[in-house]
Tab-separated table of C-alpha atoms and ligand atoms in Angstrom:
chain	number	residue	atom	x	y	z
A	142	UNK	CA	-4.814	23.751	-6.439
A	143	UNK	CA	-3.063	22.431	-3.309
A	144	UNK	CA	0.139	20.548	-3.923
A	145	UNK	CA	0.754	17.235	-2.128
A	146	UNK	CA	4.232	15.604	-2.479
A	147	UNK	CA	4.071	11.863	-3.063
A	148	UNK	CA	7.027	9.878	-2.435
A	149	UNK	CA	7.184	6.723	-4.193
A	150	UNK	CA	4.572	8.168	-6.560
A	151	UNK	CA	5.505	5.696	-9.434
A	152	UNK	CA	4.729	2.687	-7.347
A	153	UNK	CA	1.601	0.515	-7.204
A	154	UNK	CA	-0.347	2.478	-4.478
A	155	UNK	CA	1.441	5.764	-5.115
A	156	UNK	CA	0.338	5.849	-8.771
A	157	UNK	CA	-3.281	5.113	-7.888
A	158	UNK	CA	-3.204	7.661	-5.138
A	159	UNK	CA	-1.962	10.279	-7.626
A	160	UNK	CA	-5.008	9.655	-9.799
A	161	UNK	CA	-7.410	9.946	-6.900
A	162	UNK	CA	-5.705	13.107	-5.662
A	163	UNK	CA	-5.969	14.783	-9.161
A	164	UNK	CA	-9.436	13.625	-9.512
A	165	UNK	CA	-10.244	15.332	-6.138
A	166	UNK	CA	-8.623	18.773	-7.389
A	167	UNK	CA	-5.132	18.381	-5.779
A	168	UNK	CA	-1.854	18.762	-7.660
A	169	UNK	CA	0.362	16.002	-6.620
A	170	UNK	CA	4.303	16.264	-7.019
A	171	UNK	CA	5.482	12.853	-7.558
A	172	UNK	CA	9.006	11.645	-6.413
A	173	UNK	CA	10.485	8.421	-7.121
A	174	UNK	CA	13.945	6.836	-7.650
A	175	UNK	CA	12.638	4.019	-9.722
A	176	UNK	CA	14.358	1.368	-7.598
A	177	UNK	CA	11.279	-0.767	-7.702
A	178	UNK	CA	9.080	0.858	-10.442
A	179	UNK	CA	9.187	1.860	-13.999
A	180	UNK	CA	9.017	5.321	-15.799
A	181	UNK	CA	6.326	4.005	-17.929
A	182	UNK	CA	3.975	4.269	-15.011
A	183	UNK	CA	4.180	8.220	-15.377
A	184	UNK	CA	2.847	7.936	-18.818
A	185	UNK	CA	0.077	5.550	-17.662
A	186	UNK	CA	-1.074	7.933	-14.936
A	187	UNK	CA	-0.980	10.844	-17.414
A	188	UNK	CA	-3.232	9.053	-19.855
A	189	UNK	CA	-5.767	8.244	-17.120
A	190	UNK	CA	-5.903	11.872	-15.950
A	191	UNK	CA	-5.454	13.515	-19.295
A	192	UNK	CA	-2.761	15.981	-18.211
A	193	UNK	CA	0.852	16.261	-17.567
A	194	UNK	CA	2.313	15.311	-14.143
A	195	UNK	CA	4.869	17.035	-11.871
A	196	UNK	CA	7.654	14.600	-11.467
A	197	UNK	CA	11.027	14.771	-9.848
A	198	UNK	CA	13.299	11.714	-9.875
A	199	UNK	CA	15.484	11.246	-6.785
A	200	UNK	CA	15.998	9.512	-3.578
A	201	UNK	CA	14.287	10.193	-0.207
A	202	UNK	CA	17.416	9.599	1.615
A	203	UNK	CA	18.972	12.552	-0.275
A	204	UNK	CA	18.232	15.644	1.970
A	205	UNK	CA	19.391	17.968	-0.511
A	206	UNK	CA	17.324	16.461	-3.345
A	207	UNK	CA	14.298	16.828	-1.154
A	208	UNK	CA	14.883	20.326	-0.153
A	209	UNK	CA	15.093	21.242	-3.708
A	210	UNK	CA	11.771	19.579	-4.504
A	211	UNK	CA	10.182	21.534	-1.548
A	212	UNK	CA	11.630	24.631	-2.760
A	213	UNK	CA	10.933	24.506	-6.350
A	214	UNK	CA	7.324	23.323	-5.871
A	215	UNK	CA	6.508	25.566	-2.828
A	216	UNK	CA	3.959	25.939	-1.305
A	217	UNK	CA	3.566	22.146	-0.614
A	218	UNK	CA	0.624	21.571	1.683
A	219	UNK	CA	1.438	17.957	2.856
A	220	UNK	CA	3.194	14.777	2.157
A	221	UNK	CA	2.249	11.102	1.546
A	222	UNK	CA	5.276	8.865	2.225
A	223	UNK	CA	5.073	5.730	0.224
A	224	UNK	CA	8.763	5.273	-0.797
A	225	UNK	CA	10.117	2.085	1.047
A	226	UNK	CA	11.340	-1.261	0.277
A	227	UNK	CA	8.723	-3.887	0.726
A	228	UNK	CA	9.755	-7.342	-0.007
A	229	UNK	CA	9.213	-9.515	3.229
A	230	UNK	CA	11.792	-12.270	2.222
A	231	UNK	CA	14.505	-9.720	1.065
A	232	UNK	CA	14.144	-7.777	4.373
A	233	UNK	CA	15.001	-10.947	6.333
A	234	UNK	CA	18.092	-11.394	4.082
A	235	UNK	CA	19.275	-7.906	3.982
A	236	UNK	CA	18.041	-6.225	7.202
A	237	UNK	CA	20.435	-3.442	7.164
A	238	UNK	CA	19.334	-2.385	3.727
A	239	UNK	CA	15.790	-2.274	4.985
A	240	UNK	CA	16.417	-0.396	8.180
A	241	UNK	CA	18.716	2.108	6.285
A	242	UNK	CA	16.253	2.749	3.428
A	243	UNK	CA	12.793	2.519	5.240
A	244	UNK	CA	13.786	4.378	8.435
A	245	UNK	CA	16.500	6.491	7.040
A	246	UNK	CA	14.359	8.080	4.311
A	247	UNK	CA	11.503	8.865	6.826
A	248	UNK	CA	14.054	10.641	9.169
A	249	UNK	CA	15.423	12.574	6.282
A	250	UNK	CA	11.986	13.595	5.066
A	251	UNK	CA	10.747	14.505	8.621
A	252	UNK	CA	13.923	16.809	9.073
A	253	UNK	CA	13.261	18.495	5.700
A	254	UNK	CA	9.530	18.953	6.380
A	255	UNK	CA	10.379	20.473	9.739
A	256	UNK	CA	12.748	23.052	8.055
A	257	UNK	CA	10.215	23.942	5.542
A	258	UNK	CA	7.391	24.019	7.943
A	259	UNK	CA	5.272	21.349	6.219
A	260	UNK	CA	2.271	20.663	8.591
A	261	UNK	CA	0.791	17.353	7.263
A	262	UNK	CA	2.019	13.940	6.841
A	263	UNK	CA	0.168	10.633	5.725
A	264	UNK	CA	2.269	7.638	6.271
A	265	UNK	CA	2.054	4.339	4.482
A	266	UNK	CA	1.982	1.674	7.210
A	267	UNK	CA	0.742	-2.012	6.851
A	268	UNK	CA	-1.446	-4.687	8.616
A	269	UNK	CA	1.920	-6.473	9.116
A	270	UNK	CA	2.449	-4.361	12.250
A	271	UNK	CA	0.003	-6.566	14.066
A	272	UNK	CA	2.026	-9.738	13.556
A	273	UNK	CA	0.034	-12.796	14.281
A	274	UNK	CA	-3.172	-11.256	15.606
A	275	UNK	CA	-4.919	-13.087	18.570
A	276	UNK	CA	-8.307	-12.729	16.771
A	277	UNK	CA	-10.257	-10.985	14.047
A	278	UNK	CA	-11.403	-8.558	12.958
A	279	UNK	CA	-8.407	-6.402	13.997
A	280	UNK	CA	-8.955	-3.128	15.513
A	281	UNK	CA	-6.374	-0.333	15.655
A	282	UNK	CA	-5.795	-0.735	19.583
A	283	UNK	CA	-4.594	-4.346	19.104
A	284	UNK	CA	-1.029	-4.566	20.788
A	285	UNK	CA	1.769	-4.325	18.356
A	286	UNK	CA	3.736	-7.387	19.008
A	287	UNK	CA	7.242	-8.400	17.651
A	288	UNK	CA	6.713	-9.188	13.940
A	289	UNK	CA	9.100	-11.752	12.191
A	290	UNK	CA	10.128	-9.667	9.138
A	291	UNK	CA	12.386	-6.841	9.222
A	292	UNK	CA	10.055	-5.098	6.519
A	293	UNK	CA	7.292	-5.276	9.425
A	294	UNK	CA	9.705	-4.004	12.083
A	295	UNK	CA	10.589	-1.019	10.004
A	296	UNK	CA	6.809	-0.176	9.546
A	297	UNK	CA	6.522	-0.350	13.487
A	298	UNK	CA	9.569	1.727	14.081
A	299	UNK	CA	8.360	4.410	11.472
A	300	UNK	CA	5.053	4.678	13.284
A	301	UNK	CA	6.894	5.087	16.428
A	302	UNK	CA	9.138	7.854	15.192
A	303	UNK	CA	6.213	9.747	13.700
A	304	UNK	CA	4.308	9.443	17.104
A	305	UNK	CA	7.398	10.729	18.936
A	306	UNK	CA	7.927	13.430	16.539
A	307	UNK	CA	4.370	14.668	16.913
A	308	UNK	CA	4.411	14.335	20.590
A	309	UNK	CA	7.472	16.339	20.908
A	310	UNK	CA	5.328	19.381	19.739
A	311	UNK	CA	6.437	19.909	16.361
A	312	UNK	CA	4.062	21.663	14.112
A	313	UNK	CA	3.106	18.350	12.416
A	314	UNK	CA	-0.206	16.604	12.190
A	315	UNK	CA	0.071	12.850	10.884
A	316	UNK	CA	-2.033	10.026	9.867
A	317	UNK	CA	-0.818	6.483	9.514
A	318	UNK	CA	-2.715	4.084	7.288
A	319	UNK	CA	-2.438	0.405	7.960
A	320	UNK	CA	-3.033	-1.164	4.565
A	321	UNK	CA	-4.397	-4.837	4.521
A	322	UNK	CA	-4.014	-6.576	1.015
A	323	UNK	CA	-4.185	-4.182	-1.797
A	324	UNK	CA	-4.986	-5.665	-5.136
A	325	UNK	CA	-6.425	-4.826	-8.377
A	326	UNK	CA	-5.691	-2.062	-10.962
A	327	UNK	CA	-7.212	0.863	-12.398
A	328	UNK	CA	-10.092	-0.143	-14.477
A	329	UNK	CA	-8.762	1.660	-17.705
A	330	UNK	CA	-6.041	-1.123	-17.686
A	331	UNK	CA	-3.464	1.843	-18.015
A	332	UNK	CA	-1.940	1.365	-14.429
A	333	UNK	CA	-1.527	-1.499	-12.034
A	334	UNK	CA	0.886	-3.500	-10.210
A	335	UNK	CA	4.268	-4.131	-11.792
A	336	UNK	CA	6.172	-6.781	-9.707
A	337	UNK	CA	10.000	-7.018	-10.639
A	338	UNK	CA	10.895	-10.581	-11.201
A	339	UNK	CA	8.861	-13.470	-9.748
A	340	UNK	CA	5.925	-12.183	-7.743
A	341	UNK	CA	5.638	-12.990	-4.049
A	342	UNK	CA	2.083	-11.682	-3.655
A	343	UNK	CA	-0.955	-13.614	-4.344
A	344	UNK	CA	-2.846	-11.771	-7.181
A	345	UNK	CA	0.126	-10.933	-9.361
A	346	UNK	CA	1.216	-14.512	-9.170
A	347	UNK	CA	-2.331	-15.483	-10.254
A	348	UNK	CA	-2.430	-13.120	-13.187
A	349	UNK	CA	1.018	-14.037	-14.332
A	350	UNK	CA	-0.086	-17.772	-14.287
A	351	UNK	CA	-3.239	-17.042	-16.260
A	352	UNK	CA	-1.146	-15.158	-18.698
A	353	UNK	CA	1.288	-18.122	-19.282
A	354	UNK	CA	4.266	-16.373	-17.855
A	355	UNK	CA	4.322	-18.732	-14.722
A	356	UNK	CA	3.584	-22.473	-15.366
A	357	UNK	CA	1.337	-22.949	-12.303
A	358	UNK	CA	0.177	-21.322	-9.205
A	359	UNK	CA	0.701	-22.761	-5.843
A	360	UNK	CA	-1.801	-22.239	-3.267
A	361	UNK	CA	0.250	-22.251	0.161
A	362	UNK	CA	-1.495	-24.486	2.813
A	363	UNK	CA	-4.820	-25.961	2.900
A	364	UNK	CA	-4.757	-27.170	6.622
A	365	UNK	CA	-5.387	-23.905	8.547
A	366	UNK	CA	-8.083	-23.685	10.881
A	367	UNK	CA	-10.352	-21.787	8.421
A	368	UNK	CA	-13.702	-22.821	6.772
A	369	UNK	CA	-11.919	-24.090	3.614
A	370	UNK	CA	-8.352	-24.618	5.044
A	371	UNK	CA	-6.597	-21.779	3.105
A	372	UNK	CA	-5.551	-18.501	4.632
A	373	UNK	CA	-7.896	-15.586	5.096
A	374	UNK	CA	-6.932	-11.990	4.029
A	375	UNK	CA	-8.837	-8.584	3.757
A	376	UNK	CA	-8.281	-7.841	-0.004
A	377	UNK	CA	-8.993	-4.144	-0.756
A	378	UNK	CA	-9.160	-2.668	-4.200
A	379	UNK	CA	-6.225	-0.197	-4.800
A	380	UNK	CA	-8.435	2.456	-5.933
A	381	UNK	CA	-10.504	2.295	-2.614
A	382	UNK	CA	-7.352	2.361	-0.662
A	383	UNK	CA	-6.117	5.333	-2.845
A	384	UNK	CA	-9.210	7.186	-1.819
A	385	UNK	CA	-8.213	7.034	1.900
A	386	UNK	CA	-5.381	9.378	1.361
A	387	UNK	CA	-7.690	12.114	-0.099
A	388	UNK	CA	-9.982	11.657	2.887
A	389	UNK	CA	-6.942	11.715	5.220
A	390	UNK	CA	-6.016	15.155	3.926
A	391	UNK	CA	-9.516	16.409	4.239
A	392	UNK	CA	-9.385	15.387	7.960
A	393	UNK	CA	-6.021	17.009	8.567
A	394	UNK	CA	-7.302	20.255	7.203
A	395	UNK	CA	-10.099	20.339	9.541
A	396	UNK	CA	-8.971	18.588	12.709
A	397	UNK	CA	-8.413	21.106	15.565
A	398	UNK	CA	-6.069	18.942	17.594
A	399	UNK	CA	-2.591	20.429	16.949
A	400	UNK	CA	-0.852	17.185	17.960
A	401	UNK	CA	-3.019	14.913	15.828
A	402	UNK	CA	-1.536	11.665	15.127
A	403	UNK	CA	-3.986	9.105	14.071
A	404	UNK	CA	-3.880	5.475	12.924
A	405	UNK	CA	-6.501	3.805	10.671
A	406	UNK	CA	-6.949	0.218	9.257
A	407	UNK	CA	-7.552	0.321	5.588
A	408	UNK	CA	-9.522	-2.682	4.504
A	409	UNK	CA	-12.828	-3.777	3.541
A	410	UNK	CA	-13.633	-5.319	6.910
A	411	UNK	CA	-14.227	-8.643	5.130
A	412	UNK	CA	-12.044	-11.687	5.028
A	413	UNK	CA	-11.665	-13.913	1.946
A	414	UNK	CA	-9.821	-17.037	1.673
A	415	UNK	CA	-7.153	-17.707	-0.808
A	416	UNK	CA	-9.287	-20.431	-2.402
A	417	UNK	CA	-12.022	-18.003	-2.687
A	418	UNK	CA	-9.721	-15.634	-4.405
A	419	UNK	CA	-8.768	-18.396	-7.021
A	420	UNK	CA	-12.377	-19.300	-7.542
A	421	UNK	CA	-13.517	-15.622	-7.952
A	422	UNK	CA	-10.804	-14.905	-10.258
A	423	UNK	CA	-11.782	-17.904	-12.546
A	424	UNK	CA	-15.599	-16.961	-12.437
A	425	UNK	CA	-15.061	-13.230	-12.850
A	426	UNK	CA	-12.703	-13.564	-15.835
A	427	UNK	CA	-14.256	-16.842	-17.336
A	428	UNK	CA	-11.104	-18.833	-17.323
A	429	UNK	CA	-9.486	-21.775	-15.463
A	430	UNK	CA	-6.143	-21.415	-13.545
A	431	UNK	CA	-3.652	-23.984	-13.597
A	432	UNK	CA	-3.014	-24.448	-9.866
A	433	UNK	CA	-1.754	-26.833	-7.300
A	434	UNK	CA	-1.897	-27.136	-3.469
A	435	UNK	CA	1.333	-26.763	-1.636
A	436	UNK	CA	2.773	-26.717	1.911
A	437	UNK	CA	2.275	-23.639	4.039
A	438	UNK	CA	4.419	-20.707	3.340
A	439	UNK	CA	6.696	-20.079	6.401
A	440	UNK	CA	5.655	-16.973	8.280
A	441	UNK	CA	2.211	-16.749	6.917
A	442	UNK	CA	-0.587	-15.635	9.279
A	443	UNK	CA	-3.614	-17.849	9.312
A	444	UNK	CA	-6.259	-15.042	9.134
A	445	UNK	CA	-6.048	-11.374	9.124
A	446	UNK	CA	-8.875	-8.867	8.295
A	447	UNK	CA	-9.698	-5.370	9.505
A	448	UNK	CA	-12.300	-3.684	11.638
A	449	UNK	CA	-12.724	-0.542	9.632
A	450	UNK	CA	-15.234	1.295	11.934
A	451	UNK	CA	-12.676	3.887	12.952
A	452	UNK	CA	-12.046	5.020	9.183
A	453	UNK	CA	-15.877	5.099	8.514
A	454	UNK	CA	-16.589	7.069	11.535
A	455	UNK	CA	-13.696	9.589	11.461
A	456	UNK	CA	-12.519	9.788	7.859
A	457	UNK	CA	-15.965	9.087	6.467
A	458	UNK	CA	-14.473	6.501	4.182
A	459	UNK	CA	-15.468	3.050	3.346
A	460	UNK	CA	-14.364	0.632	0.636
A	461	UNK	CA	-16.857	0.216	-2.214
A	462	UNK	CA	-15.377	-2.249	-4.703
A	463	UNK	CA	-15.891	-6.041	-4.654
A	464	UNK	CA	-13.382	-8.698	-4.735
A	465	UNK	CA	-14.739	-9.653	-8.225
A	466	UNK	CA	-14.267	-6.152	-9.583
A	467	UNK	CA	-10.751	-6.093	-8.313
A	468	UNK	CA	-9.802	-9.350	-9.860
A	469	UNK	CA	-11.390	-8.329	-13.239
A	470	UNK	CA	-9.373	-5.020	-13.108
A	471	UNK	CA	-6.106	-7.060	-12.225
A	472	UNK	CA	-6.671	-9.448	-15.225
A	473	UNK	CA	-7.353	-6.338	-17.668
A	474	UNK	CA	-4.088	-4.756	-16.699
A	475	UNK	CA	-2.034	-8.129	-16.902
A	476	UNK	CA	-3.560	-8.613	-20.502
A	477	UNK	CA	-2.605	-5.041	-21.401
A	478	UNK	CA	0.937	-5.536	-20.229
A	479	UNK	CA	1.258	-8.472	-22.579
A	480	UNK	CA	0.342	-6.265	-25.385
A	481	UNK	CA	3.092	-3.799	-24.758
B	1813	LIG	C1	2.262	-9.518	2.372
B	1813	LIG	C2	3.050	-8.850	3.471
B	1813	LIG	C3	2.298	-7.476	3.946
B	1813	LIG	C4	2.159	-6.796	2.541
B	1813	LIG	C5	1.234	-7.534	1.503
B	1813	LIG	C6	0.962	-6.805	0.267
B	1813	LIG	C7	3.895	-9.661	5.722
B	1813	LIG	C8	3.850	-11.031	6.617
B	1813	LIG	N1	3.119	-9.775	4.539
B	1813	LIG	O1	1.175	-9.800	2.971
B	1813	LIG	O2	3.016	-6.723	4.828
B	1813	LIG	O3	1.328	-5.470	2.985
B	1813	LIG	O4	2.145	-8.659	1.402
B	1813	LIG	O5	2.041	-6.505	-0.347
B	1813	LIG	O6	4.391	-8.812	5.946
B	1813	LIG	N2	-0.266	-17.018	-1.516
B	1813	LIG	C9	-0.416	-18.280	-2.279
B	1813	LIG	N3	0.429	-18.459	-3.177
B	1813	LIG	C10	1.260	-17.492	-3.659
B	1813	LIG	C11	1.337	-16.231	-3.035
B	1813	LIG	C12	0.543	-16.170	-2.000
B	1813	LIG	O7	-1.071	-19.096	-1.748
B	1813	LIG	O8	1.831	-17.798	-4.761
B	1813	LIG	C13	-1.102	-16.873	-0.312
B	1813	LIG	C14	-0.201	-16.664	1.064
B	1813	LIG	O9	0.108	-17.829	1.484
B	1813	LIG	C15	-1.021	-15.799	1.890
B	1813	LIG	C16	-1.976	-15.079	0.772
B	1813	LIG	O10	-2.032	-15.651	-0.393
B	1813	LIG	O11	-2.007	-16.744	2.583
B	1813	LIG	C17	-1.677	-13.528	0.627
B	1813	LIG	O12	-0.231	-13.548	0.245
B	1813	LIG	P1	0.497	-12.222	-0.094
B	1813	LIG	O13	-0.149	-11.655	-1.298
B	1813	LIG	O14	2.038	-12.495	-0.292
B	1813	LIG	O15	0.202	-11.234	1.104
B	1813	LIG	P2	0.529	-11.290	2.562
B	1813	LIG	O16	1.534	-12.284	3.034
B	1813	LIG	O17	-0.853	-11.417	3.312
């Protein structure tokens, strides 16, 4: 079984990707420092897949730790690099921390990968690199303009670093996946999103409100130039998104181009408004959400959804799960959390 190293393996996307890789016959080696995740996630993954995980606790900024992991678990066929800080607000308040961690860990990882001759990298990027897009749907060739958040800037810089390293003729092939808005959870209810503190993102805020942890949900802005006045996003089930990583390794294994460095949008190709999410959540789960309409949240993009033709054509991948399914899975996960 091919071993794939997953940095940030206990995170929201990392944990679901570990499941997808195992179900596709890979042996993931998970690395996490638990700075924004919890050890209980590992047990959850093990229950889903019915086997023990390979896990190493440590930080990707620590070169000797990484070298040890690669050595102990050799041969490692490729790496998926998720480990990064991801709060937009915190990144604006603490820029140095974000530049240091998000860019520093990639540089350290690339160095160790080069030393060990690891040939394949899949990098976790974000639609945030498009900033305020001029139109929708967004294709991968849209210009990457200046983005307001430091978090977004670190994603742009990391993409640039990877491009430059591949172009410098290093024996490395890379795929960068620009995720739109990942939501949902594993249908077993055993793994899902675990925000620390008050959630910033839409769906965890909704599920925590429905669970009574938050008093009410505030819908940010109803005066956008969209059909119902609320923002539009491309919400993708985290399991659909996890599957792109499996497809990405399949592609890297077969592509002839030695300096392959490709970028793909990972979304559904459909936009849904925030109001639609609230309504679908209520309908899909048979409940009423206590919510109010508030002012716009500063920095929010009016509409942002993907053109996913490239991933369909080259990776032979497309999202299969519906918004309603994702919101049922997210709610099941939230209810299970309450029982713990
Ligand atoms: C943010 C990040 C993005 C990241 C994504 C998923 C930016 C600008 N945004 O996207 O990089 O990939 O999270 O982690 O970098 N909303 C409410 N009430 C709430 C919370 C959200 O109405 O309590 C609305 C927001 O105004 C927005 C939509 O829901 O219109 C989605 O918000 P959110 O889940 O935070 O994701 P994004 O801001 O799109």
